[in-house]
PDB file of C-alpha atoms in Angstrom:
ATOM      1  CA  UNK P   1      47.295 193.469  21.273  1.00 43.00           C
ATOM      2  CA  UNK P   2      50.670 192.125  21.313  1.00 42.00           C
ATOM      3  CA  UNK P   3      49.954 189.210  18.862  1.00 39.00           C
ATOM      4  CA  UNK P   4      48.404 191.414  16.918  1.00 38.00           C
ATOM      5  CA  UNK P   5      51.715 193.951  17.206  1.00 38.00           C
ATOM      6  CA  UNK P   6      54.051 191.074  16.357  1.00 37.00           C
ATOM      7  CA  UNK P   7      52.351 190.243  12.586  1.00 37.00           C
ATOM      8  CA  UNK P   8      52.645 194.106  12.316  1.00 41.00           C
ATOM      9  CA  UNK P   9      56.245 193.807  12.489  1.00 42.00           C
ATOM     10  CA  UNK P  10      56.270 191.345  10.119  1.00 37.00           C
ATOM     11  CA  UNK P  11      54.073 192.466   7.657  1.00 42.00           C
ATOM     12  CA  UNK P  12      56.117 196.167   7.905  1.00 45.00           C
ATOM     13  CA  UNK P  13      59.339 194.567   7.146  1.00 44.00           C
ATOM     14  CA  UNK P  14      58.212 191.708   4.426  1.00 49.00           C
ATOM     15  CA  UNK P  15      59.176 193.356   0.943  1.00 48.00           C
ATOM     16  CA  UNK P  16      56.149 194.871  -1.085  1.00 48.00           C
ATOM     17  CA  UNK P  17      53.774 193.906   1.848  1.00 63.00           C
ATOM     18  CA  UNK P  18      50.750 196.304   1.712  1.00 73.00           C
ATOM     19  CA  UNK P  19      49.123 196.754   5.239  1.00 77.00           C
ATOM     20  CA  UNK P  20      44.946 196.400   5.019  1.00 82.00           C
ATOM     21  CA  UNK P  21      42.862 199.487   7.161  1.00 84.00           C
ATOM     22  CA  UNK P  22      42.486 197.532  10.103  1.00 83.00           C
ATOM     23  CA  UNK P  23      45.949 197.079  11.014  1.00 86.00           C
ATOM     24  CA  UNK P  24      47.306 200.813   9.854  1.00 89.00           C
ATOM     25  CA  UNK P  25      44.555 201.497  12.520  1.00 91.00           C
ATOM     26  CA  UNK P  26      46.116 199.602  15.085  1.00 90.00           C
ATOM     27  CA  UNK P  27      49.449 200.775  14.487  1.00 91.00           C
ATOM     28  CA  UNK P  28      48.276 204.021  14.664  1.00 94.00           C
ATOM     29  CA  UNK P  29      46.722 203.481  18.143  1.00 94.00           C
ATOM     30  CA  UNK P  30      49.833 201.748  19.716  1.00 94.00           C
ATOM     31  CA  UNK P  31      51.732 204.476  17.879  1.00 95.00           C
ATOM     32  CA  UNK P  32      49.796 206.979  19.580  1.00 96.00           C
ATOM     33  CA  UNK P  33      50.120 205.504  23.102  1.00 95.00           C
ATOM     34  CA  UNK P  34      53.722 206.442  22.797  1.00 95.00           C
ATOM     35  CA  UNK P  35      55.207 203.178  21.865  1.00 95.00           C
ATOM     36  CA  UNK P  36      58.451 203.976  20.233  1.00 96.00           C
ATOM     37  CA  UNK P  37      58.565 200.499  18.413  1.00 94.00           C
ATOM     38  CA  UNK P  38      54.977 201.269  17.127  1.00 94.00           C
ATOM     39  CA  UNK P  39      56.031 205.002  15.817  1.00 96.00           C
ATOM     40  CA  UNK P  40      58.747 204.060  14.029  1.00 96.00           C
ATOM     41  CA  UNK P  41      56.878 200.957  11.854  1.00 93.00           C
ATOM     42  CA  UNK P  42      54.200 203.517  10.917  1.00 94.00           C
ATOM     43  CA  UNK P  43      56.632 205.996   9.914  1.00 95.00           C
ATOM     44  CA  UNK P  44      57.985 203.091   7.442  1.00 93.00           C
ATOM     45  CA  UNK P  45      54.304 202.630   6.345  1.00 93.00           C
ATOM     46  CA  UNK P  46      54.085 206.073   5.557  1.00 94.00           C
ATOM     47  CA  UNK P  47      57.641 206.313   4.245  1.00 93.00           C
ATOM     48  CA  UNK P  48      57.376 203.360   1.424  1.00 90.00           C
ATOM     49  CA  UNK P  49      53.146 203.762   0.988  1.00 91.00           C
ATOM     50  CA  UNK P  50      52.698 200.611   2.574  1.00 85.00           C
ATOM     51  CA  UNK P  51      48.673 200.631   2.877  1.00 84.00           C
ATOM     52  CA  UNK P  52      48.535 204.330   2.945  1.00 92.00           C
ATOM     53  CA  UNK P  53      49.194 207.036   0.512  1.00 93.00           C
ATOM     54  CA  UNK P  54      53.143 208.058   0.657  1.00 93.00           C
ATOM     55  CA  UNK P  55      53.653 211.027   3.472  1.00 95.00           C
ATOM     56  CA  UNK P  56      57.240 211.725   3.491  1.00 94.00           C
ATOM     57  CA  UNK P  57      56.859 214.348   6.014  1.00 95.00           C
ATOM     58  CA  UNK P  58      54.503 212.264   8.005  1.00 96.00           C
ATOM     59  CA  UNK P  59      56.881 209.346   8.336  1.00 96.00           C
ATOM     60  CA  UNK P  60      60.055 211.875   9.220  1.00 96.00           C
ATOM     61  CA  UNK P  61      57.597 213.228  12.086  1.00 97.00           C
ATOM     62  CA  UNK P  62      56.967 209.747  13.218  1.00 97.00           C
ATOM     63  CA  UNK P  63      60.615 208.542  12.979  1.00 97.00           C
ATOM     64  CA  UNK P  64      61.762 211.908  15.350  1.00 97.00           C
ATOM     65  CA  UNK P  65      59.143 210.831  17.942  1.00 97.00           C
ATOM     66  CA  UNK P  66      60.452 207.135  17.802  1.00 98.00           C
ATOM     67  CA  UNK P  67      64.066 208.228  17.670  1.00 98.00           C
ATOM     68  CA  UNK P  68      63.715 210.344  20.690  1.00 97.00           C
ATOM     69  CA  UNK P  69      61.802 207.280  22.851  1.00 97.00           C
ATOM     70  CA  UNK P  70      65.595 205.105  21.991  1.00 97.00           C
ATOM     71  CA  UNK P  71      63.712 203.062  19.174  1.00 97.00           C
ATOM     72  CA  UNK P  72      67.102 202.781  17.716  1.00 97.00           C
ATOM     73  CA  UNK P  73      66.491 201.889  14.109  1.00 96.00           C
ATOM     74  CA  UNK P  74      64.217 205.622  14.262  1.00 97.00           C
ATOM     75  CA  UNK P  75      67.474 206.721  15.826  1.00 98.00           C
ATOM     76  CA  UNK P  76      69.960 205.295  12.929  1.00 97.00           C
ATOM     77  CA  UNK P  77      67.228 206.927  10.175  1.00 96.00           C
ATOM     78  CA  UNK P  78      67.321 210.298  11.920  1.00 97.00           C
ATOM     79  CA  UNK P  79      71.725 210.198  11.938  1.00 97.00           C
ATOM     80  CA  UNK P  80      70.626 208.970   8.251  1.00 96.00           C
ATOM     81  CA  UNK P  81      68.949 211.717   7.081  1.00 96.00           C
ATOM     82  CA  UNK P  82      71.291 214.626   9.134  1.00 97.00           C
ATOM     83  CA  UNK P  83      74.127 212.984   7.373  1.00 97.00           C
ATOM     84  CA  UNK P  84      72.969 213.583   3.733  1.00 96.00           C
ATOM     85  CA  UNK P  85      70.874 216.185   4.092  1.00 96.00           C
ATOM     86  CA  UNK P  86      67.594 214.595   3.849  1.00 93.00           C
ATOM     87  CA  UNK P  87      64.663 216.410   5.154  1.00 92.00           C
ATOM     88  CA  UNK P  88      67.021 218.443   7.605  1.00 95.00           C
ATOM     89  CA  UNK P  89      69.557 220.852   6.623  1.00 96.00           C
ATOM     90  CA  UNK P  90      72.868 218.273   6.286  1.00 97.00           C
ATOM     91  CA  UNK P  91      74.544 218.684   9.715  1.00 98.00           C
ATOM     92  CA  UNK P  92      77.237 215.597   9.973  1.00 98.00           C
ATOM     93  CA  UNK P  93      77.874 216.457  13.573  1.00 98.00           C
ATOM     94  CA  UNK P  94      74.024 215.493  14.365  1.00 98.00           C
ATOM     95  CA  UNK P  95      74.125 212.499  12.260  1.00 98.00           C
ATOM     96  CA  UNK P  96      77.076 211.232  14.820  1.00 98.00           C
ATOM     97  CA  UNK P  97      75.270 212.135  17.531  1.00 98.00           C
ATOM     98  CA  UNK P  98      72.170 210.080  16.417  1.00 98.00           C
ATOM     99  CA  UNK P  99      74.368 207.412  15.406  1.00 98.00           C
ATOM    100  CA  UNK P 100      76.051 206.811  18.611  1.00 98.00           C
ATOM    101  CA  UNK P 101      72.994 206.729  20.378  1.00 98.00           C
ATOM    102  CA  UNK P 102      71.831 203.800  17.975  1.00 98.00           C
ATOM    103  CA  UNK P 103      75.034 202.077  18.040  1.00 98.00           C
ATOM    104  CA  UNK P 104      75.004 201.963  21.954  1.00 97.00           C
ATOM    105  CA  UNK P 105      72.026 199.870  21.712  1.00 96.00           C
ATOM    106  CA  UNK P 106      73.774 197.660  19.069  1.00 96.00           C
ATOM    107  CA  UNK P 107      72.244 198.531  15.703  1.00 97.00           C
ATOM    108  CA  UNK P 108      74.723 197.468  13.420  1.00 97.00           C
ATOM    109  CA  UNK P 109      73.898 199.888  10.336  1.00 97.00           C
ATOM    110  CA  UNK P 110      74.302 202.651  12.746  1.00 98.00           C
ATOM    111  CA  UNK P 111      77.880 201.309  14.078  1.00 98.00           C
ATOM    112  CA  UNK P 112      79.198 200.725  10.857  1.00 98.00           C
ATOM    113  CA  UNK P 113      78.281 204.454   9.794  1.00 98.00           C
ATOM    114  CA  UNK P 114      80.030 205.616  12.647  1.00 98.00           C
ATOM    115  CA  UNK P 115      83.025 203.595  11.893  1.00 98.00           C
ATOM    116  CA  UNK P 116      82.958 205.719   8.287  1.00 98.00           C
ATOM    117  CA  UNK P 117      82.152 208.971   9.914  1.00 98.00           C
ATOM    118  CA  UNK P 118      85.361 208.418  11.970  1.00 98.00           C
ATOM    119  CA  UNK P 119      87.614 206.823   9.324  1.00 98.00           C
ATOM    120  CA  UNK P 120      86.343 210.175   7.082  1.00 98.00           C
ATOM    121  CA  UNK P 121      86.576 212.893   9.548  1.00 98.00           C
ATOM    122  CA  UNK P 122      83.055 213.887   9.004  1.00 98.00           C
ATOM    123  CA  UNK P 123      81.262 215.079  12.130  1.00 98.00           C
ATOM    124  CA  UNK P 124      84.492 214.145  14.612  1.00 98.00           C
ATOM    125  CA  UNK P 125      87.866 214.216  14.040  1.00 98.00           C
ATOM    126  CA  UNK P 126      89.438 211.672  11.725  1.00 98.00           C
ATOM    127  CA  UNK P 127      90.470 208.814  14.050  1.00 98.00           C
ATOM    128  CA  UNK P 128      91.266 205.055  12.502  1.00 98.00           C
ATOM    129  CA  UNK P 129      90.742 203.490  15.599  1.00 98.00           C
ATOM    130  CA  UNK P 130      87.881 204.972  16.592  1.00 98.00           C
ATOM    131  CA  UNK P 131      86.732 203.576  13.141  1.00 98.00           C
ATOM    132  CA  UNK P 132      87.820 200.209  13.963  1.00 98.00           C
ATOM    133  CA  UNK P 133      86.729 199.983  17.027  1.00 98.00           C
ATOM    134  CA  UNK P 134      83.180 200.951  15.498  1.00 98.00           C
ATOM    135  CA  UNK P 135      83.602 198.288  12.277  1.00 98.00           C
ATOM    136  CA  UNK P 136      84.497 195.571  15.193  1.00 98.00           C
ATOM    137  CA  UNK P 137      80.913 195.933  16.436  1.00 98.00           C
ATOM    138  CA  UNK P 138      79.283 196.163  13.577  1.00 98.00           C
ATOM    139  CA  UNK P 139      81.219 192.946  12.210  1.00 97.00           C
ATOM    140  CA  UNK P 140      80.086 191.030  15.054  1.00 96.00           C
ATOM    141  CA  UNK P 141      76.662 191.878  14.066  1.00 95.00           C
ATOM    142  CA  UNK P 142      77.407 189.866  11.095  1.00 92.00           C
ATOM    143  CA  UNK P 143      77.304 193.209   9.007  1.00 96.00           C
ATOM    144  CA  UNK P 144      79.479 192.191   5.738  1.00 95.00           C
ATOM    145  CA  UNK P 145      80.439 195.965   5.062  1.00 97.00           C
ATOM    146  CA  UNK P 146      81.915 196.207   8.326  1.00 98.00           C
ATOM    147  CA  UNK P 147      83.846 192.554   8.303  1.00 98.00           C
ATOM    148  CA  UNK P 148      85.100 194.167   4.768  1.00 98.00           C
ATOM    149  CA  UNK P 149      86.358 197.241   6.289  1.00 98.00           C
ATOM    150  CA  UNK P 150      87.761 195.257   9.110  1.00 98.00           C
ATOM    151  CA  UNK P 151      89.796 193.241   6.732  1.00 98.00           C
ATOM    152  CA  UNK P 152      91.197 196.411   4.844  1.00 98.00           C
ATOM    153  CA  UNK P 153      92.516 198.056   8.311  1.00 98.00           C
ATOM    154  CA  UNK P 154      94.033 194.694   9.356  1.00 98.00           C
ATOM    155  CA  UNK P 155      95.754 194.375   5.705  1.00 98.00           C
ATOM    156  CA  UNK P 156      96.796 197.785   5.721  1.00 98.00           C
ATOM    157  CA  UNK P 157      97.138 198.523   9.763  1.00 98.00           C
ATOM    158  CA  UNK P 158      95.196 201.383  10.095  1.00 96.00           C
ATOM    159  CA  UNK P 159      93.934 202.106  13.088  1.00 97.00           C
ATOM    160  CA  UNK P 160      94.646 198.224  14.225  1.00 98.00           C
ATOM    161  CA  UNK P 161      98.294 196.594  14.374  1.00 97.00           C
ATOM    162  CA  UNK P 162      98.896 195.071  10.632  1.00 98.00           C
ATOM    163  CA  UNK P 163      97.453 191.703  10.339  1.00 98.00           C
ATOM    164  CA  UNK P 164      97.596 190.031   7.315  1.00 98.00           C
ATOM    165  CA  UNK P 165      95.992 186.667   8.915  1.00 98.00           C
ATOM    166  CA  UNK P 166      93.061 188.407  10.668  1.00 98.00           C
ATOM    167  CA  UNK P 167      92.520 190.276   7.224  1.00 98.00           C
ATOM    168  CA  UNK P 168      91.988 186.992   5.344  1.00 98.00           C
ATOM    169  CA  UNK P 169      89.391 186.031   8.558  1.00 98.00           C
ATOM    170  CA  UNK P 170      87.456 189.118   8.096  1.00 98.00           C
ATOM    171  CA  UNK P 171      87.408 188.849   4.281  1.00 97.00           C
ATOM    172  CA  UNK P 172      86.267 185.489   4.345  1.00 95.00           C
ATOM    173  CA  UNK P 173      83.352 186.174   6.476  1.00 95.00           C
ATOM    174  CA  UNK P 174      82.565 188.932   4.420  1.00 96.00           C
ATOM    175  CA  UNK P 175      82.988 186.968   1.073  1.00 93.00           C
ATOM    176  CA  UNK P 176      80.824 184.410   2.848  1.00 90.00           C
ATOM    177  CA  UNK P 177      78.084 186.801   2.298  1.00 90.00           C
ATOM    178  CA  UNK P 178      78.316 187.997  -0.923  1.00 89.00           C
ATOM    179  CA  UNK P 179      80.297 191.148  -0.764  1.00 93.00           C
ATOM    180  CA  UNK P 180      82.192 191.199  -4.271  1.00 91.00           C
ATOM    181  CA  UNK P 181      84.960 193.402  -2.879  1.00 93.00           C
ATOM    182  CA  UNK P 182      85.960 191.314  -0.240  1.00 95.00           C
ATOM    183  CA  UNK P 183      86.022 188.077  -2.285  1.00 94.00           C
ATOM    184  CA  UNK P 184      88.486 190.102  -4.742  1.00 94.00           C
ATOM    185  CA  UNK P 185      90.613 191.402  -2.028  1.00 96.00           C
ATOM    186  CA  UNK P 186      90.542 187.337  -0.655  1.00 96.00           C
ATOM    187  CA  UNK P 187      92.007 186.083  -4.256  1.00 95.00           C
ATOM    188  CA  UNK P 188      94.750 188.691  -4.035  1.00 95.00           C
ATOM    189  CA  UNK P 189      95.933 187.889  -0.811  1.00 97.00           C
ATOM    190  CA  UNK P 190      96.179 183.737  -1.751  1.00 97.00           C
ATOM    191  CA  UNK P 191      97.059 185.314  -5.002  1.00 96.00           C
ATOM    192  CA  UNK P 192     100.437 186.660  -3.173  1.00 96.00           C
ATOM    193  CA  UNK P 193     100.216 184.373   0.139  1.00 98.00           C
ATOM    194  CA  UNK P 194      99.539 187.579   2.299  1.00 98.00           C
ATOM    195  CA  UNK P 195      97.918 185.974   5.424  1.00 98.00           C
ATOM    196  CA  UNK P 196      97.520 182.034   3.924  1.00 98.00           C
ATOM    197  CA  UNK P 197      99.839 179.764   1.829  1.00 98.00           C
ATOM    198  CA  UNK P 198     100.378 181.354  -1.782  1.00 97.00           C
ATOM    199  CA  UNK P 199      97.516 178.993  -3.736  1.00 97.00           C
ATOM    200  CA  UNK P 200      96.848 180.523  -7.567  1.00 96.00           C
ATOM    201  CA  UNK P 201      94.061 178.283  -8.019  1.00 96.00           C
ATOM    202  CA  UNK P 202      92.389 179.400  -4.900  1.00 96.00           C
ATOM    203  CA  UNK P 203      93.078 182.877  -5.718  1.00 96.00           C
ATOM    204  CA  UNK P 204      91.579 182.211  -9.139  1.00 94.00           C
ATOM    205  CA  UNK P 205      88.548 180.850  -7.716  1.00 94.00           C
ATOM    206  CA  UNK P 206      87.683 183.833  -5.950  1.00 94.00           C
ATOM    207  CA  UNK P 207      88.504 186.252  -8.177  1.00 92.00           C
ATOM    208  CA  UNK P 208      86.052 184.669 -10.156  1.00 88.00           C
ATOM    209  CA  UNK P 209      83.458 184.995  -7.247  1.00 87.00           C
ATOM    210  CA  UNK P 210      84.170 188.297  -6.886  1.00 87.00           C
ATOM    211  CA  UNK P 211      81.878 189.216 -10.190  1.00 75.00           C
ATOM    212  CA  UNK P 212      84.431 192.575 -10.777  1.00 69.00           C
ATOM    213  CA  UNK P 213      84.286 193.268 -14.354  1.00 64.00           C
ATOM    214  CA  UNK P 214      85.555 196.457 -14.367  1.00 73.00           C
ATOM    215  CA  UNK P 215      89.902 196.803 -16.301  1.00 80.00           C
ATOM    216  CA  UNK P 216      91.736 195.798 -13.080  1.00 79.00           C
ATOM    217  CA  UNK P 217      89.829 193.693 -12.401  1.00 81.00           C
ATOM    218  CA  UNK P 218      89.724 191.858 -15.779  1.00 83.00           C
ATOM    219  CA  UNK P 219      93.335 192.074 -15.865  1.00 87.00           C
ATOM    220  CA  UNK P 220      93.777 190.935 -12.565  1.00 87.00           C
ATOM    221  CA  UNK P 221      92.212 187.298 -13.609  1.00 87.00           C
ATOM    222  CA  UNK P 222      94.031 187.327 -16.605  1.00 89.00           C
ATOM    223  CA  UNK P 223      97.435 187.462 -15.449  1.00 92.00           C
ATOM    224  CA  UNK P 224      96.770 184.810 -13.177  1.00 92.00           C
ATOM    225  CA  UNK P 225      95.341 182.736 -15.713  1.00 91.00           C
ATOM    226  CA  UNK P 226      98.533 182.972 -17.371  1.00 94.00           C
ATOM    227  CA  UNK P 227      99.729 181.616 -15.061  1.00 94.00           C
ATOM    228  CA  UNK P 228      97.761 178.395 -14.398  1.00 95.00           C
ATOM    229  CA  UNK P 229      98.075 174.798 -16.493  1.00 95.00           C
ATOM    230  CA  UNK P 230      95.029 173.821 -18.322  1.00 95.00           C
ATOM    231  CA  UNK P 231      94.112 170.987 -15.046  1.00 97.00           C
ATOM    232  CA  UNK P 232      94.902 174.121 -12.507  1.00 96.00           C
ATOM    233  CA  UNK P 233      92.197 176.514 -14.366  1.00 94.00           C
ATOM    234  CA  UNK P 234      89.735 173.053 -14.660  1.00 95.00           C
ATOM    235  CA  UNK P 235      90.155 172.625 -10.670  1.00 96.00           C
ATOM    236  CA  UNK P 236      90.153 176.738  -9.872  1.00 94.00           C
ATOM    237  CA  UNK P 237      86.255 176.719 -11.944  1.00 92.00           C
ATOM    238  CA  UNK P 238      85.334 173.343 -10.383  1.00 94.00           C
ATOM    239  CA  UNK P 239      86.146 175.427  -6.969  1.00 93.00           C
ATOM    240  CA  UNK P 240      84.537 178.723  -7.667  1.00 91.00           C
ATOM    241  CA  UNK P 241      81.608 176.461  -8.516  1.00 92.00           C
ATOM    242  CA  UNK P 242      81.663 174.563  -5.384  1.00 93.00           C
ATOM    243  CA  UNK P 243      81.837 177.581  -3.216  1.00 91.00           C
ATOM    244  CA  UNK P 244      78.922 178.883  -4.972  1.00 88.00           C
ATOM    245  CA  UNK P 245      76.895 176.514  -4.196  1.00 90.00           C
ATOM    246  CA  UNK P 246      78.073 176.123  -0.822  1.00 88.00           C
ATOM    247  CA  UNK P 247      76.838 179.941  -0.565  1.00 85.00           C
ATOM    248  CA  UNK P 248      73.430 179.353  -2.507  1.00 85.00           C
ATOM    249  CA  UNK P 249      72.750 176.704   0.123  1.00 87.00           C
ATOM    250  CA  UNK P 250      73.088 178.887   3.092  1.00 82.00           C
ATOM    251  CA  UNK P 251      71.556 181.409   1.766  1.00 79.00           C
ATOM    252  CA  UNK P 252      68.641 179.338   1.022  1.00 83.00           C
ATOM    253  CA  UNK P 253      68.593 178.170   4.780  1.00 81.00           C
ATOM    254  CA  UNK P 254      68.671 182.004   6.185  1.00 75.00           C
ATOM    255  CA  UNK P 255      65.809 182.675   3.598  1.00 74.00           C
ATOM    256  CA  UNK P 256      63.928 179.598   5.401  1.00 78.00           C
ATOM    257  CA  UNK P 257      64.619 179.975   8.953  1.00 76.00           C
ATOM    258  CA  UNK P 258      62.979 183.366   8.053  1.00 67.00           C
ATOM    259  CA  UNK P 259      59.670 181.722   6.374  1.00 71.00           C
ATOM    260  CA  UNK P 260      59.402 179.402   9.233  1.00 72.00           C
ATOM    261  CA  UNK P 261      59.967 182.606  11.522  1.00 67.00           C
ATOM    262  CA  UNK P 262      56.817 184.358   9.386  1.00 58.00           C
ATOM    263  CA  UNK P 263      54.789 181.169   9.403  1.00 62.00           C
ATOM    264  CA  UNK P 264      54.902 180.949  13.660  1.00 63.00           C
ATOM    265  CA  UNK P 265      53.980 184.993  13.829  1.00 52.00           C
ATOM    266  CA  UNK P 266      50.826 184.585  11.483  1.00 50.00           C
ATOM    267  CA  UNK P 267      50.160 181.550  13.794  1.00 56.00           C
ATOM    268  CA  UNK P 268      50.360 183.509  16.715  1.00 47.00           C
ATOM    269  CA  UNK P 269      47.931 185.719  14.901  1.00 41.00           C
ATOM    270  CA  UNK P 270      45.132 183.059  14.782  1.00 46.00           C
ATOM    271  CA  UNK P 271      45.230 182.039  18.013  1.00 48.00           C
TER     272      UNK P 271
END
């Protein structure tokens, strides 16, 4: 049964995945043993249709029965839901409560909500270092929202001592993964040497990672431009281009290790 349970919660989390009869069956037989893991992948089947027709109110009743056994990802849907008013009455203070208990067991999503329920004043009082304190967690979870929000507090010193070096870190790690903001926020700060060594070309190159097309943006890159000699702007794009690629590549290798994770589950599968 545990083999059997593992491929379930693979096939439940692989996009578009459609589970046959026989294995909605057996998730609905662990589920019903109690198994708090088990509840809450059925209540995604039902949620998203996966196999079985869509029950919203199906997969809400299976998600409260995980959440209360400490499945924690039931736990951060339940603070989810509370928190906008989906499928309960919007109560902020029991979306916090939910949340904490999923970010004491370390789900990231769940401590990076927490940070913005503190850093908005929604559900506790407003408290900055509460809300750092929650986006440190989350960051170290590898959670690029939170590693963005770290490096705004640190640039800004809210509810952390101003940091202007530690900002950069954050951002970078951040940027590493894609988050736009971030790598805008990164070409600004070489852009004025907040944190690193002033370095317009470097600053160029991420602004033009950054993909912001909106006016500040767009007026952002070209006053810098302005700025830069025709071999400057050559080695800024040859940059921007390398760092892309640097970034395809490991994404490529997550997006691997995770095949190679799938392949050994379906081989557990057939043994």
């Amino acid at each position: 049964m545990k083999k059997v349970f593992l491929l379930l919660v693979w096939a439940v989390f692989s996009p578009c995945s459609r589970l046959p009869a026989s294995e909605v069956e057996v998730l609905e037989k662990v589920a019903a043993s109690g198994d708090a893991k088990a509840q809450f992948l059925l209540g995604v089947v039902y949620a998203e249709g996966r196999g079985v027709p869509k029950n919203p109110e199906r997969a809400v009743e299976l998600f409260v029965k995980a959440a209360s056994g400490g499945n924690p990802m039931a736990q951060f849907n339940i603070g989810a839901m509370y928190a906008n008013g989906i499928r309960f009455p919007k109560d902020e203070v029991k979306a916090v409560e939910w949340y904490q208990k999923a970010a004491a067991q370390g789900e990231a999503k769940a401590q990076y909500n927490l940070g913005m329920m503190y850093e908005a004043g929604r559900g506790v009082p407003r408290n900055d270092a509460k809300a750092a304190e929650w986006f440190e967690k989350a960051a170290d979870r590898v959670n690029p929202e939170a590693q963005f929000k770290l490096g705004v507090f640190h640039a800004t010193g809210r509810g952390v001592p101003k940091d202007d070096a530690r900002a950069v870190g954050w951002y970078q790690k951040a940027a590493a993964r894609g988050h736009a903001a971030a790598r805008f926020n990164l070409g600004a700060m070489y852009a004025n040497g907040f944190g690193v060594p002033r370095d317009i070309v470097r600053a160029y190159a991420w602004l033009n990672l950054s993909m912001f097309d909106d006016e500040g943006a767009r007026a952002a890159r070209k006053d810098l431009e302005a700025k830069l000699t025709p071999a400057q702007k050559a080695e800024a794009n040859r940059l921007s281009a390398e760092l892309a690629a640097q970034f395809k590549k490991e994404q490529e290798q997550q997006a691997q290790q995770q095949q190679q994770q799938q392949q050994q589950e379906q081989q557990i599968r057939r043994q």
